[in-house]
Amino acid sequence: GDSVTQMEGPVTLSEEAFLTINCTYTATGYPSLFWYVQYPGEGLQLLLKATKADDKGSNKGFEATYRKETTSFHLEKGSVQVSDSAVYFCALSDPMKTSYDKVIFGPGTSLSVIP
Amino acid sequence: GAGVSQSPRYKVAKRGQDVALRCDPISGHVSLFWYQQALGQGPEFLTYFQNEAQLDKSGLPSDRFFAERPEGSVSTLKIQRTQQEDSAVYLCASSTRLAGKRYNEQFFGPGTRLTVL
């Protein structure tokens, strides 16, 4: 079945450092791809999404590009802040396959940003 | 109005007890999902409702797990005879369901953290 793999954490960066969290997926169809974020003590939130190849999702300075040829959706941010400390989940959904938006999540990557 | 709410936020149960977890979705959302998130893992799909119809329960780990949404709004996830391996955060999410849209964003509740002793 479909699955998502992402780099293991925890990741610790200094403020203003460049962030990359790698994500690759396996899917038999043509899924939409997402990054979700879970801040400490809060619920899961959609950070950004891309629904077709070469689409770039962006939000709050984060970006990820849907690379069909490499089945990847790496998350990047040019300059992280302490407030970006959270757990980040790469995920996919293929509603054309299931007729509804069942989301398959990766295991999550914990990010800590230190001042 | 408000987002997705879940209650209780925390539940401690003795092994063998039955528990019921409640989800109040965003008003008007047709779709409702339950996910299970073990410690240090990503959420895993449990079941899906479209209005009151449970269209997919393939992720429920055993017949001790049962979910319902009788009037197409509030949903309850029930776990009978809880076991230690049931300890996890149970997340509820709801979304609209617009035909032809590639993705209808799911809005997640804060989760219920279940600890089985």
PDB file of C-alpha atoms in Angstrom, chain A residues 30-32 34 36 38 41-46 49 51-52 66 89 93-96 99-108, chain B residues 9 31 33 35 37 40-45 48 50 55-56 58 91 95-97 100-110:
ATOM      1  CA  TYR A  30      -1.242  10.110  -8.102  1.00  0.00           C
ATOM      2  CA  PRO A  31      -1.544  11.417  -4.566  1.00  0.00           C
ATOM      3  CA  SER A  32      -1.702  14.890  -3.105  1.00  0.00           C
ATOM      4  CA  PHE A  34       1.166  17.508   2.564  1.00  0.00           C
ATOM      5  CA  TYR A  36       1.420  18.855   8.805  1.00  0.00           C
ATOM      6  CA  GLN A  38       2.094  19.662  15.592  1.00  0.00           C
ATOM      7  CA  GLY A  41       0.275  21.106  23.342  1.00  0.00           C
ATOM      8  CA  GLU A  42      -1.661  21.830  20.154  1.00  0.00           C
ATOM      9  CA  GLY A  43      -3.536  19.846  17.546  1.00  0.00           C
ATOM     10  CA  LEU A  44      -2.289  18.819  14.141  1.00  0.00           C
ATOM     11  CA  GLN A  45      -2.386  21.603  11.550  1.00  0.00           C
ATOM     12  CA  LEU A  46      -1.957  21.577   7.802  1.00  0.00           C
ATOM     13  CA  LYS A  49       0.156  21.094   0.355  1.00  0.00           C
ATOM     14  CA  THR A  51      -1.682  18.441  -5.495  1.00  0.00           C
ATOM     15  CA  LYS A  52       0.270  17.802  -8.682  1.00  0.00           C
ATOM     16  CA  TYR A  66       6.193  17.877  -5.420  1.00  0.00           C
ATOM     17  CA  PHE A  89       4.656  15.111   9.494  1.00  0.00           C
ATOM     18  CA  SER A  93      -3.829  11.377   0.268  1.00  0.00           C
ATOM     19  CA  ASP A  94      -5.259   9.852  -2.888  1.00  0.00           C
ATOM     20  CA  PRO A  95      -9.015  10.483  -2.960  1.00  0.00           C
ATOM     21  CA  MET A  96      -9.211   9.179  -6.514  1.00  0.00           C
ATOM     22  CA  SER A  99     -13.165   8.332  -2.981  1.00  0.00           C
ATOM     23  CA  TYR A 100     -12.459  10.188   0.244  1.00  0.00           C
ATOM     24  CA  ASP A 101      -9.496  11.997   1.787  1.00  0.00           C
ATOM     25  CA  LYS A 102      -7.848   9.266   3.826  1.00  0.00           C
ATOM     26  CA  VAL A 103      -4.473  10.648   4.897  1.00  0.00           C
ATOM     27  CA  ILE A 104      -1.392   8.469   5.330  1.00  0.00           C
ATOM     28  CA  PHE A 105       1.205  10.025   7.599  1.00  0.00           C
ATOM     29  CA  GLY A 106       4.923   9.551   7.967  1.00  0.00           C
ATOM     30  CA  PRO A 107       6.415   8.915  11.425  1.00  0.00           C
ATOM     31  CA  GLY A 108       7.166  12.575  12.112  1.00  0.00           C
TER      32      GLY A 108
ATOM     33  CA  ARG B   9      -8.703  15.342  26.776  1.00  0.00           C
ATOM     34  CA  SER B  31     -16.666  13.819   6.573  1.00  0.00           C
ATOM     35  CA  PHE B  33     -12.162  10.606  10.505  1.00  0.00           C
ATOM     36  CA  TYR B  35      -6.886   8.334  13.789  1.00  0.00           C
ATOM     37  CA  GLN B  37      -1.336   8.158  17.235  1.00  0.00           C
ATOM     38  CA  GLY B  40       6.499   9.024  18.779  1.00  0.00           C
ATOM     39  CA  GLN B  41       4.609   7.901  15.683  1.00  0.00           C
ATOM     40  CA  GLY B  42       2.465   9.476  13.016  1.00  0.00           C
ATOM     41  CA  PRO B  43      -1.318   9.209  13.154  1.00  0.00           C
ATOM     42  CA  GLU B  44      -2.790   6.043  11.668  1.00  0.00           C
ATOM     43  CA  PHE B  45      -6.225   5.893  10.078  1.00  0.00           C
ATOM     44  CA  TYR B  48     -14.203   7.197   8.165  1.00  0.00           C
ATOM     45  CA  GLN B  50     -19.671  10.312   5.543  1.00  0.00           C
ATOM     46  CA  LEU B  55     -17.830   3.871   4.875  1.00  0.00           C
ATOM     47  CA  ASP B  56     -14.458   2.529   5.947  1.00  0.00           C
ATOM     48  CA  SER B  58     -10.495  -1.011   7.805  1.00  0.00           C
ATOM     49  CA  LEU B  91      -7.446  12.127  16.976  1.00  0.00           C
ATOM     50  CA  SER B  95     -13.816  18.102   6.543  1.00  0.00           C
ATOM     51  CA  THR B  96     -16.244  19.218   3.898  1.00  0.00           C
ATOM     52  CA  ARG B  97     -16.664  17.029   0.882  1.00  0.00           C
ATOM     53  CA  GLY B 100     -14.217  17.207  -7.900  1.00  0.00           C
ATOM     54  CA  LYS B 101     -11.799  18.804  -5.446  1.00  0.00           C
ATOM     55  CA  ARG B 102      -8.388  17.154  -5.191  1.00  0.00           C
ATOM     56  CA  TYR B 103      -8.300  17.543  -1.440  1.00  0.00           C
ATOM     57  CA  ASN B 104     -10.738  18.709   1.189  1.00  0.00           C
ATOM     58  CA  GLU B 105      -8.658  19.921   4.135  1.00  0.00           C
ATOM     59  CA  GLN B 106      -9.093  17.966   7.331  1.00  0.00           C
ATOM     60  CA  PHE B 107      -9.304  19.944  10.558  1.00  0.00           C
ATOM     61  CA  PHE B 108      -8.027  18.078  13.572  1.00  0.00           C
ATOM     62  CA  GLY B 109      -9.155  18.145  17.155  1.00  0.00           C
ATOM     63  CA  PRO B 110      -6.686  18.284  20.069  1.00  0.00           C
TER      64      PRO B 110
END
